[in-house]
Amino acid sequence: MGPNATRRARDSRTRLLVLVLATAAALALPACPAAPLPEDPYVAEVTRAARAERADRHAEAATAYAQAATLTEDEAVARTALYRAAQATEQAGDLETARELYLDLADRFPGTPEAGRGLYDAARLSRTLGRDDDAIDLWLRLIRREPQCALSDMAVRRLYQTHAEHEDLGTFDALATAELATSLERPPDLLAALYLFRARARADLDRPREAYADIEAGLAGCAYPSCCYWDDLPWLGAQVASDSGDHRRTIEWLDRLLQWKEECWFNGSYYSAYYDNAQRWKAEILRDDLQEPGAAAEAFLELEHFTDSVLRDDGLYEAARLFLERLDEPSRGCAALRELLDEFPDSNRRRAAEELLARCG
């Protein structure tokens, strides 16, 4: 191929490349923009409400949110705006009106998230206004009519707390019993909450056997990890047993809680607020109540395996003390102290550990 032919071929490839790039650029570019649409009235009103909220003009925000709800044909959007209007009214200090707005949501839109939240907030404001009987009625209405609401199990907790404050747990027991006797289908969390707080009430009324039965019934329908009360129930069982002075049964309940502890290579143990506390409590019972220092030392050392716990150094320290002071195993005690000092430089046990370690030579 001569120089001219080579140049023509190169020019042809260049033109082809330019054509491909131009086509790609044309496809990537948006079409010529049309004239901007008029601002949506709903968006404008919500924007005005949000600006008023940021400026702490909550009454103005409430009015704007209520107006925005009339400017959309989407019911879900309107419900959200109405709920925001109720919240802003509450922020403005008009609690009675806010309560009525929350109740209006529950009456107009049953079966929606806003209905359940509205009932819960109306009950909360009733308590604030000193009308506990109204609050109780509204929490019961939430449990019965909006059981799928995420706040329905929280309503059970509030019922228990309100009756406990009035020293009227017998009435709460009767209410919970009536709810459990109905044929209504309950979500697992709500059912577990009814059993949990009835068990707590019965324990407070010095009826531990009935409390244990409720805890077992709650666990039967509260599978780990889908039900959020799977750890609260055995923890309550341990508390009831401890209050009754039954230390072996306390450990049995703690072991039932601890059996669900799992380890993940990426982020440590799956979280429960009770895990490491349960392990330490078990060790303390073995040490102080059952007088089993060897088993207690091993239980304290188990805290090392709770990789996200702040009690790991405490476990080493308490185990070291048992090895040194009650088990005559100085080598294990001194090793535990050295590990504490090496692995936990910020431990609040360092000074005491150094003093103990000095005895080791």
mmCIF file of C-alpha atoms in Angstrom:
data_model
loop_
_atom_site.group_PDB
_atom_site.id
_atom_site.type_symbol
_atom_site.label_atom_id
_atom_site.label_comp_id
_atom_site.label_asym_id
_atom_site.label_seq_id
_atom_site.Cartn_x
_atom_site.Cartn_y
_atom_site.Cartn_z
ATOM 1 C CA MET A 1 0.000 0.000 0.000
ATOM 2 C CA GLY A 2 1.460 3.381 -1.073
ATOM 3 C CA PRO A 3 1.605 6.572 1.022
ATOM 4 C CA ASN A 4 -1.555 8.018 -0.559
ATOM 5 C CA ALA A 5 -3.534 4.842 0.063
ATOM 6 C CA THR A 6 -2.321 4.745 3.653
ATOM 7 C CA ARG A 7 -3.370 8.387 4.195
ATOM 8 C CA ARG A 8 -6.811 7.775 2.647
ATOM 9 C CA ALA A 9 -7.362 4.767 4.897
ATOM 10 C CA ARG A 10 -6.316 6.759 7.978
ATOM 11 C CA ASP A 11 -8.597 9.652 6.987
ATOM 12 C CA SER A 12 -11.467 7.218 6.500
ATOM 13 C CA ARG A 13 -10.961 5.738 9.960
ATOM 14 C CA THR A 14 -10.765 9.230 11.447
ATOM 15 C CA ARG A 15 -14.031 10.295 9.801
ATOM 16 C CA LEU A 16 -15.703 7.089 11.025
ATOM 17 C CA LEU A 17 -14.475 7.725 14.564
ATOM 18 C CA VAL A 18 -15.716 11.315 14.490
ATOM 19 C CA LEU A 19 -19.104 10.110 13.246
ATOM 20 C CA VAL A 20 -19.350 7.519 16.042
ATOM 21 C CA LEU A 21 -18.395 10.060 18.710
ATOM 22 C CA ALA A 22 -20.810 12.635 17.350
ATOM 23 C CA THR A 23 -23.642 10.075 17.328
ATOM 24 C CA ALA A 24 -22.844 9.041 20.899
ATOM 25 C CA ALA A 25 -22.749 12.661 22.036
ATOM 26 C CA ALA A 26 -26.069 13.343 20.360
ATOM 27 C CA LEU A 27 -27.660 10.379 22.087
ATOM 28 C CA ALA A 28 -26.215 11.392 25.456
ATOM 29 C CA LEU A 29 -27.396 14.991 25.294
ATOM 30 C CA PRO A 30 -30.921 15.713 26.519
ATOM 31 C CA ALA A 31 -33.462 17.081 24.163
ATOM 32 C CA CYS A 32 -33.970 20.798 24.007
ATOM 33 C CA PRO A 33 -35.545 21.638 27.371
ATOM 34 C CA ALA A 34 -39.148 22.653 27.389
ATOM 35 C CA ALA A 35 -40.379 25.665 29.287
ATOM 36 C CA PRO A 36 -40.447 24.961 33.056
ATOM 37 C CA LEU A 37 -43.756 23.731 34.438
ATOM 38 C CA PRO A 38 -45.597 25.976 36.884
ATOM 39 C CA GLU A 39 -44.710 25.226 40.510
ATOM 40 C CA ASP A 40 -47.016 22.607 41.960
ATOM 41 C CA PRO A 41 -49.333 24.253 44.534
ATOM 42 C CA TYR A 42 -48.897 21.369 47.000
ATOM 43 C CA VAL A 43 -45.112 21.588 46.844
ATOM 44 C CA ALA A 44 -45.256 25.348 47.278
ATOM 45 C CA GLU A 45 -47.460 25.068 50.368
ATOM 46 C CA VAL A 46 -45.351 22.322 51.949
ATOM 47 C CA THR A 47 -42.232 24.362 51.289
ATOM 48 C CA ARG A 48 -43.846 27.311 53.049
ATOM 49 C CA ALA A 49 -44.743 25.073 55.986
ATOM 50 C CA ALA A 50 -41.209 23.720 56.246
ATOM 51 C CA ARG A 51 -39.739 27.216 56.237
ATOM 52 C CA ALA A 52 -42.115 28.243 58.998
ATOM 53 C CA GLU A 53 -41.099 25.185 61.026
ATOM 54 C CA ARG A 54 -37.420 26.002 60.680
ATOM 55 C CA ALA A 55 -38.194 29.507 61.958
ATOM 56 C CA ASP A 56 -40.129 28.091 64.946
ATOM 57 C CA ARG A 57 -43.389 29.521 63.637
ATOM 58 C CA HIS A 58 -45.226 26.298 64.351
ATOM 59 C CA ALA A 59 -48.784 27.635 64.247
ATOM 60 C CA GLU A 60 -48.127 29.026 60.766
ATOM 61 C CA ALA A 61 -46.583 25.708 59.744
ATOM 62 C CA ALA A 62 -49.638 23.815 60.965
ATOM 63 C CA THR A 63 -51.952 25.984 58.870
ATOM 64 C CA ALA A 64 -49.770 25.524 55.786
ATOM 65 C CA TYR A 65 -49.592 21.737 56.178
ATOM 66 C CA ALA A 66 -53.364 21.535 56.575
ATOM 67 C CA GLN A 67 -53.794 23.668 53.447
ATOM 68 C CA ALA A 68 -51.308 21.498 51.537
ATOM 69 C CA ALA A 69 -53.399 18.419 52.306
ATOM 70 C CA THR A 70 -56.262 19.966 50.302
ATOM 71 C CA LEU A 71 -54.025 20.511 47.261
ATOM 72 C CA THR A 72 -53.292 16.878 46.402
ATOM 73 C CA GLU A 73 -55.451 14.032 45.168
ATOM 74 C CA ASP A 74 -53.063 11.422 46.601
ATOM 75 C CA GLU A 75 -54.559 10.245 49.894
ATOM 76 C CA ALA A 76 -51.231 8.990 51.292
ATOM 77 C CA VAL A 77 -49.627 12.369 50.620
ATOM 78 C CA ALA A 78 -52.581 14.160 52.189
ATOM 79 C CA ARG A 79 -52.383 11.945 55.297
ATOM 80 C CA THR A 80 -48.734 12.791 55.712
ATOM 81 C CA ALA A 81 -49.460 16.504 55.477
ATOM 82 C CA LEU A 82 -52.286 16.227 58.017
ATOM 83 C CA TYR A 83 -50.058 14.336 60.445
ATOM 84 C CA ARG A 84 -47.417 17.047 60.062
ATOM 85 C CA ALA A 85 -50.101 19.630 60.769
ATOM 86 C CA ALA A 86 -50.973 17.855 64.021
ATOM 87 C CA GLN A 87 -47.310 17.675 65.001
ATOM 88 C CA ALA A 88 -46.802 21.366 64.279
ATOM 89 C CA THR A 89 -49.907 22.210 66.317
ATOM 90 C CA GLU A 90 -48.456 20.266 69.231
ATOM 91 C CA GLN A 91 -45.138 22.095 68.813
ATOM 92 C CA ALA A 92 -47.054 25.362 68.931
ATOM 93 C CA GLY A 93 -48.308 24.384 72.392
ATOM 94 C CA ASP A 94 -51.978 23.848 71.501
ATOM 95 C CA LEU A 95 -52.161 20.325 72.916
ATOM 96 C CA GLU A 96 -55.937 19.998 72.951
ATOM 97 C CA THR A 97 -56.259 20.898 69.270
ATOM 98 C CA ALA A 98 -53.332 18.640 68.380
ATOM 99 C CA ARG A 99 -55.015 15.769 70.202
ATOM 100 C CA GLU A 100 -58.197 16.304 68.197
ATOM 101 C CA LEU A 101 -56.207 16.380 64.946
ATOM 102 C CA TYR A 102 -54.522 13.079 65.806
ATOM 103 C CA LEU A 103 -57.905 11.534 66.586
ATOM 104 C CA ASP A 104 -59.325 12.864 63.322
ATOM 105 C CA LEU A 105 -56.614 10.977 61.443
ATOM 106 C CA ALA A 106 -57.572 7.752 63.233
ATOM 107 C CA ASP A 107 -61.273 8.252 62.468
ATOM 108 C CA ARG A 108 -60.876 9.235 58.810
ATOM 109 C CA PHE A 109 -58.152 6.804 57.723
ATOM 110 C CA PRO A 110 -58.490 3.514 59.659
ATOM 111 C CA GLY A 111 -55.962 0.828 58.815
ATOM 112 C CA THR A 112 -53.269 3.292 57.761
ATOM 113 C CA PRO A 113 -49.964 4.060 59.500
ATOM 114 C CA GLU A 114 -51.227 7.535 60.372
ATOM 115 C CA ALA A 115 -54.277 6.085 62.136
ATOM 116 C CA GLY A 116 -52.151 4.054 64.522
ATOM 117 C CA ARG A 117 -49.683 6.856 65.100
ATOM 118 C CA GLY A 118 -52.546 9.279 65.617
ATOM 119 C CA LEU A 119 -54.094 7.105 68.320
ATOM 120 C CA TYR A 120 -50.770 6.664 70.071
ATOM 121 C CA ASP A 121 -50.032 10.390 70.027
ATOM 122 C CA ALA A 122 -53.557 11.283 71.143
ATOM 123 C CA ALA A 123 -53.141 8.940 74.107
ATOM 124 C CA ARG A 124 -49.748 10.441 74.879
ATOM 125 C CA LEU A 125 -51.219 13.941 74.927
ATOM 126 C CA SER A 126 -54.121 12.740 77.068
ATOM 127 C CA ARG A 127 -51.557 11.660 79.651
ATOM 128 C CA THR A 128 -49.812 15.024 79.404
ATOM 129 C CA LEU A 129 -53.169 16.738 79.933
ATOM 130 C CA GLY A 130 -53.799 14.639 83.037
ATOM 131 C CA ARG A 131 -56.555 12.488 81.521
ATOM 132 C CA ASP A 132 -55.204 9.011 82.176
ATOM 133 C CA ASP A 133 -58.555 7.272 81.657
ATOM 134 C CA ASP A 134 -58.767 8.728 78.154
ATOM 135 C CA ALA A 135 -55.193 7.619 77.476
ATOM 136 C CA ILE A 136 -55.998 4.067 78.580
ATOM 137 C CA ASP A 137 -59.062 3.953 76.318
ATOM 138 C CA LEU A 138 -57.036 5.181 73.340
ATOM 139 C CA TRP A 139 -54.189 2.717 73.876
ATOM 140 C CA LEU A 140 -56.734 -0.105 74.048
ATOM 141 C CA ARG A 141 -58.341 1.193 70.862
ATOM 142 C CA LEU A 142 -54.932 1.169 69.182
ATOM 143 C CA ILE A 143 -54.301 -2.440 70.261
ATOM 144 C CA ARG A 144 -57.730 -3.597 69.081
ATOM 145 C CA ARG A 145 -58.257 -1.602 65.890
ATOM 146 C CA GLU A 146 -54.745 -1.018 64.594
ATOM 147 C CA PRO A 147 -52.837 -4.147 65.697
ATOM 148 C CA GLN A 148 -50.513 -3.971 62.672
ATOM 149 C CA CYS A 149 -49.269 -0.537 63.710
ATOM 150 C CA ALA A 150 -45.649 -0.608 64.829
ATOM 151 C CA LEU A 151 -46.678 1.257 67.982
ATOM 152 C CA SER A 152 -49.293 -1.264 69.137
ATOM 153 C CA ASP A 153 -46.860 -3.198 71.357
ATOM 154 C CA MET A 154 -45.584 0.108 72.758
ATOM 155 C CA ALA A 155 -49.179 0.857 73.743
ATOM 156 C CA VAL A 156 -49.131 -2.305 75.898
ATOM 157 C CA ARG A 157 -46.016 -1.013 77.643
ATOM 158 C CA ARG A 158 -47.695 2.348 78.288
ATOM 159 C CA LEU A 159 -50.789 0.628 79.675
ATOM 160 C CA TYR A 160 -48.636 -1.342 82.106
ATOM 161 C CA GLN A 161 -46.707 1.761 83.177
ATOM 162 C CA THR A 162 -49.867 3.822 83.702
ATOM 163 C CA HIS A 163 -51.517 1.156 85.843
ATOM 164 C CA ALA A 164 -48.279 0.607 87.781
ATOM 165 C CA GLU A 165 -48.122 4.312 88.602
ATOM 166 C CA HIS A 166 -51.687 4.079 89.915
ATOM 167 C CA GLU A 167 -50.818 0.888 91.831
ATOM 168 C CA ASP A 168 -53.597 -0.857 89.953
ATOM 169 C CA LEU A 169 -51.816 -3.764 88.271
ATOM 170 C CA GLY A 170 -54.758 -6.063 88.979
ATOM 171 C CA THR A 171 -56.801 -4.043 86.486
ATOM 172 C CA PHE A 172 -53.989 -4.222 83.942
ATOM 173 C CA ASP A 173 -53.870 -8.013 84.424
ATOM 174 C CA ALA A 174 -57.597 -8.184 83.669
ATOM 175 C CA LEU A 175 -57.230 -5.955 80.586
ATOM 176 C CA ALA A 176 -54.347 -8.008 79.192
ATOM 177 C CA THR A 177 -56.213 -11.226 79.912
ATOM 178 C CA ALA A 178 -59.266 -9.951 78.022
ATOM 179 C CA GLU A 179 -57.114 -9.007 75.045
ATOM 180 C CA LEU A 180 -55.396 -12.401 74.987
ATOM 181 C CA ALA A 181 -58.769 -14.140 75.162
ATOM 182 C CA THR A 182 -60.113 -12.509 71.996
ATOM 183 C CA SER A 183 -60.064 -14.308 68.666
ATOM 184 C CA LEU A 184 -58.323 -11.423 66.924
ATOM 185 C CA GLU A 185 -55.111 -12.290 65.132
ATOM 186 C CA ARG A 186 -52.165 -10.503 66.682
ATOM 187 C CA PRO A 187 -48.790 -9.735 65.119
ATOM 188 C CA PRO A 188 -45.993 -11.622 66.956
ATOM 189 C CA ASP A 189 -44.592 -8.509 68.632
ATOM 190 C CA LEU A 190 -47.990 -7.431 69.971
ATOM 191 C CA LEU A 191 -48.823 -10.911 71.249
ATOM 192 C CA ALA A 192 -45.410 -11.217 72.911
ATOM 193 C CA ALA A 193 -45.823 -7.766 74.510
ATOM 194 C CA LEU A 194 -49.173 -8.757 76.024
ATOM 195 C CA TYR A 195 -47.615 -11.860 77.597
ATOM 196 C CA LEU A 196 -44.456 -10.012 78.656
ATOM 197 C CA PHE A 197 -46.201 -7.182 80.488
ATOM 198 C CA ARG A 198 -48.869 -9.413 81.995
ATOM 199 C CA ALA A 199 -46.014 -11.557 83.308
ATOM 200 C CA ARG A 200 -44.356 -8.463 84.725
ATOM 201 C CA ALA A 201 -47.604 -7.414 86.405
ATOM 202 C CA ARG A 202 -48.113 -10.874 87.862
ATOM 203 C CA ALA A 203 -44.559 -10.923 89.164
ATOM 204 C CA ASP A 204 -45.168 -7.524 90.770
ATOM 205 C CA LEU A 205 -48.305 -9.011 92.337
ATOM 206 C CA ASP A 206 -46.180 -11.854 93.794
ATOM 207 C CA ARG A 207 -47.532 -14.519 91.450
ATOM 208 C CA PRO A 208 -44.282 -15.906 90.008
ATOM 209 C CA ARG A 209 -45.688 -19.204 88.717
ATOM 210 C CA GLU A 210 -48.236 -17.392 86.566
ATOM 211 C CA ALA A 211 -45.477 -15.029 85.435
ATOM 212 C CA TYR A 212 -43.336 -17.989 84.320
ATOM 213 C CA ALA A 213 -46.289 -19.438 82.409
ATOM 214 C CA ASP A 214 -46.793 -16.129 80.577
ATOM 215 C CA ILE A 215 -43.111 -15.933 79.709
ATOM 216 C CA GLU A 216 -43.182 -19.440 78.258
ATOM 217 C CA ALA A 217 -46.334 -18.616 76.281
ATOM 218 C CA GLY A 218 -44.724 -15.447 74.984
ATOM 219 C CA LEU A 219 -41.590 -17.298 73.890
ATOM 220 C CA ALA A 220 -43.676 -19.930 72.102
ATOM 221 C CA GLY A 221 -44.932 -17.300 69.677
ATOM 222 C CA CYS A 222 -41.861 -15.078 69.596
ATOM 223 C CA ALA A 223 -39.324 -16.751 67.337
ATOM 224 C CA TYR A 224 -35.742 -15.539 67.270
ATOM 225 C CA PRO A 225 -34.828 -13.254 65.561
ATOM 226 C CA SER A 226 -38.046 -12.084 63.886
ATOM 227 C CA CYS A 227 -39.839 -11.073 67.119
ATOM 228 C CA CYS A 228 -38.258 -8.224 69.039
ATOM 229 C CA TYR A 229 -39.101 -9.601 72.516
ATOM 230 C CA TRP A 230 -37.166 -12.873 72.226
ATOM 231 C CA ASP A 231 -34.520 -11.574 74.678
ATOM 232 C CA ASP A 232 -36.795 -9.491 76.944
ATOM 233 C CA LEU A 233 -38.839 -12.560 77.885
ATOM 234 C CA PRO A 234 -36.032 -14.788 79.285
ATOM 235 C CA TRP A 235 -34.422 -11.739 80.898
ATOM 236 C CA LEU A 236 -37.692 -11.109 82.746
ATOM 237 C CA GLY A 237 -37.754 -14.783 83.723
ATOM 238 C CA ALA A 238 -34.310 -14.369 85.291
ATOM 239 C CA GLN A 239 -35.468 -11.270 87.177
ATOM 240 C CA VAL A 240 -38.547 -13.055 88.540
ATOM 241 C CA ALA A 241 -36.472 -16.050 89.637
ATOM 242 C CA SER A 242 -33.869 -13.800 91.246
ATOM 243 C CA ASP A 243 -36.527 -11.874 93.176
ATOM 244 C CA SER A 244 -37.836 -15.216 94.411
ATOM 245 C CA GLY A 245 -34.359 -16.256 95.580
ATOM 246 C CA ASP A 246 -34.230 -19.161 93.109
ATOM 247 C CA HIS A 247 -30.638 -18.815 91.889
ATOM 248 C CA ARG A 248 -30.524 -22.035 89.849
ATOM 249 C CA ARG A 249 -33.631 -21.063 87.942
ATOM 250 C CA THR A 250 -32.166 -17.602 87.384
ATOM 251 C CA ILE A 251 -29.165 -19.193 85.668
ATOM 252 C CA GLU A 252 -31.450 -21.436 83.615
ATOM 253 C CA TRP A 253 -33.268 -18.378 82.252
ATOM 254 C CA LEU A 254 -29.973 -16.605 81.566
ATOM 255 C CA ASP A 255 -28.682 -19.646 79.692
ATOM 256 C CA ARG A 256 -31.831 -19.674 77.581
ATOM 257 C CA LEU A 257 -31.076 -16.099 76.618
ATOM 258 C CA LEU A 258 -27.378 -16.744 76.002
ATOM 259 C CA GLN A 259 -28.003 -19.758 73.774
ATOM 260 C CA TRP A 260 -28.970 -17.358 70.970
ATOM 261 C CA LYS A 261 -25.653 -15.505 71.036
ATOM 262 C CA GLU A 262 -23.951 -15.826 67.663
ATOM 263 C CA GLU A 263 -20.641 -14.569 66.336
ATOM 264 C CA CYS A 264 -20.129 -12.872 62.985
ATOM 265 C CA TRP A 265 -16.615 -12.587 61.564
ATOM 266 C CA PHE A 266 -17.378 -9.130 60.204
ATOM 267 C CA ASN A 267 -19.001 -7.247 63.090
ATOM 268 C CA GLY A 268 -18.725 -9.379 66.220
ATOM 269 C CA SER A 269 -21.633 -10.796 68.191
ATOM 270 C CA TYR A 270 -25.154 -10.113 67.037
ATOM 271 C CA TYR A 271 -26.465 -7.430 69.289
ATOM 272 C CA SER A 272 -28.656 -7.809 72.330
ATOM 273 C CA ALA A 273 -28.451 -5.357 75.188
ATOM 274 C CA TYR A 274 -28.754 -8.282 77.588
ATOM 275 C CA TYR A 275 -26.031 -10.632 76.316
ATOM 276 C CA ASP A 276 -22.958 -9.481 78.201
ATOM 277 C CA ASN A 277 -25.003 -8.382 81.220
ATOM 278 C CA ALA A 278 -26.535 -11.855 81.357
ATOM 279 C CA GLN A 279 -23.090 -13.467 81.271
ATOM 280 C CA ARG A 280 -21.765 -11.240 84.055
ATOM 281 C CA TRP A 281 -24.907 -11.769 86.145
ATOM 282 C CA LYS A 282 -24.544 -15.537 85.770
ATOM 283 C CA ALA A 283 -20.921 -15.353 86.938
ATOM 284 C CA GLU A 284 -21.857 -13.206 89.940
ATOM 285 C CA ILE A 285 -24.586 -15.652 90.992
ATOM 286 C CA LEU A 286 -22.121 -18.541 90.810
ATOM 287 C CA ARG A 287 -19.591 -16.562 92.837
ATOM 288 C CA ASP A 288 -21.776 -14.873 95.443
ATOM 289 C CA ASP A 289 -24.966 -16.895 95.821
ATOM 290 C CA LEU A 290 -24.020 -20.458 94.913
ATOM 291 C CA GLN A 291 -20.440 -20.285 96.201
ATOM 292 C CA GLU A 292 -18.957 -21.981 93.135
ATOM 293 C CA PRO A 293 -15.760 -19.979 92.496
ATOM 294 C CA GLY A 294 -14.403 -22.299 89.806
ATOM 295 C CA ALA A 295 -17.543 -22.132 87.694
ATOM 296 C CA ALA A 296 -17.765 -18.413 88.365
ATOM 297 C CA ALA A 297 -14.193 -17.826 87.128
ATOM 298 C CA GLU A 298 -14.925 -19.694 83.895
ATOM 299 C CA ALA A 299 -18.138 -17.704 83.442
ATOM 300 C CA PHE A 300 -16.248 -14.428 83.914
ATOM 301 C CA LEU A 301 -13.649 -15.514 81.347
ATOM 302 C CA GLU A 302 -16.473 -16.170 78.866
ATOM 303 C CA LEU A 303 -16.950 -12.402 78.658
ATOM 304 C CA GLU A 304 -13.838 -12.309 76.460
ATOM 305 C CA HIS A 305 -15.930 -13.886 73.707
ATOM 306 C CA PHE A 306 -18.382 -10.983 73.667
ATOM 307 C CA THR A 307 -16.347 -9.091 71.133
ATOM 308 C CA ASP A 308 -18.365 -5.863 71.217
ATOM 309 C CA SER A 309 -18.741 -5.688 75.006
ATOM 310 C CA VAL A 310 -17.184 -3.149 77.374
ATOM 311 C CA LEU A 311 -17.209 -5.796 80.121
ATOM 312 C CA ARG A 312 -14.404 -7.975 78.737
ATOM 313 C CA ASP A 313 -11.738 -6.427 80.983
ATOM 314 C CA ASP A 314 -14.064 -6.705 84.000
ATOM 315 C CA GLY A 315 -14.396 -10.410 83.296
ATOM 316 C CA LEU A 316 -10.637 -10.880 83.239
ATOM 317 C CA TYR A 317 -10.201 -8.940 86.459
ATOM 318 C CA GLU A 318 -12.914 -10.799 88.388
ATOM 319 C CA ALA A 319 -11.643 -14.160 87.141
ATOM 320 C CA ALA A 320 -8.086 -13.222 88.200
ATOM 321 C CA ARG A 321 -9.282 -12.359 91.692
ATOM 322 C CA LEU A 322 -11.019 -15.719 92.013
ATOM 323 C CA PHE A 323 -7.935 -17.596 90.801
ATOM 324 C CA LEU A 324 -5.684 -15.723 93.224
ATOM 325 C CA GLU A 325 -7.888 -15.394 96.293
ATOM 326 C CA ARG A 326 -10.206 -18.419 96.329
ATOM 327 C CA LEU A 327 -8.915 -21.082 93.972
ATOM 328 C CA ASP A 328 -5.156 -21.107 94.669
ATOM 329 C CA GLU A 329 -4.333 -20.939 90.964
ATOM 330 C CA PRO A 330 -1.857 -18.046 90.850
ATOM 331 C CA SER A 331 -0.540 -18.871 87.389
ATOM 332 C CA ARG A 332 -3.980 -18.499 85.801
ATOM 333 C CA GLY A 333 -4.745 -15.397 87.859
ATOM 334 C CA CYS A 334 -1.487 -13.666 86.911
ATOM 335 C CA ALA A 335 -1.950 -14.622 83.256
ATOM 336 C CA ALA A 336 -5.420 -13.066 83.262
ATOM 337 C CA LEU A 337 -4.044 -9.850 84.781
ATOM 338 C CA ARG A 338 -1.247 -9.633 82.209
ATOM 339 C CA GLU A 339 -3.765 -10.145 79.413
ATOM 340 C CA LEU A 340 -5.931 -7.368 80.836
ATOM 341 C CA LEU A 341 -2.984 -4.944 80.928
ATOM 342 C CA ASP A 342 -1.840 -5.924 77.431
ATOM 343 C CA GLU A 343 -5.207 -5.948 75.681
ATOM 344 C CA PHE A 344 -7.083 -3.147 77.460
ATOM 345 C CA PRO A 345 -4.825 -0.099 77.881
ATOM 346 C CA ASP A 346 -7.814 2.138 78.671
ATOM 347 C CA SER A 347 -9.416 -0.155 81.233
ATOM 348 C CA ASN A 348 -10.614 1.353 84.483
ATOM 349 C CA ARG A 349 -9.313 -1.831 86.123
ATOM 350 C CA ARG A 350 -5.669 -1.118 85.276
ATOM 351 C CA ARG A 351 -4.571 0.287 88.631
ATOM 352 C CA ALA A 352 -6.195 -2.516 90.621
ATOM 353 C CA ALA A 353 -4.817 -5.075 88.156
ATOM 354 C CA GLU A 354 -1.289 -3.679 88.515
ATOM 355 C CA GLU A 355 -1.550 -3.868 92.297
ATOM 356 C CA LEU A 356 -2.700 -7.475 92.128
ATOM 357 C CA LEU A 357 -0.064 -8.361 89.583
ATOM 358 C CA ALA A 358 2.678 -7.039 91.870
ATOM 359 C CA ARG A 359 1.945 -9.993 94.139
ATOM 360 C CA CYS A 360 2.797 -12.344 91.303
ATOM 361 C CA GLY A 361 6.462 -11.313 91.240
#
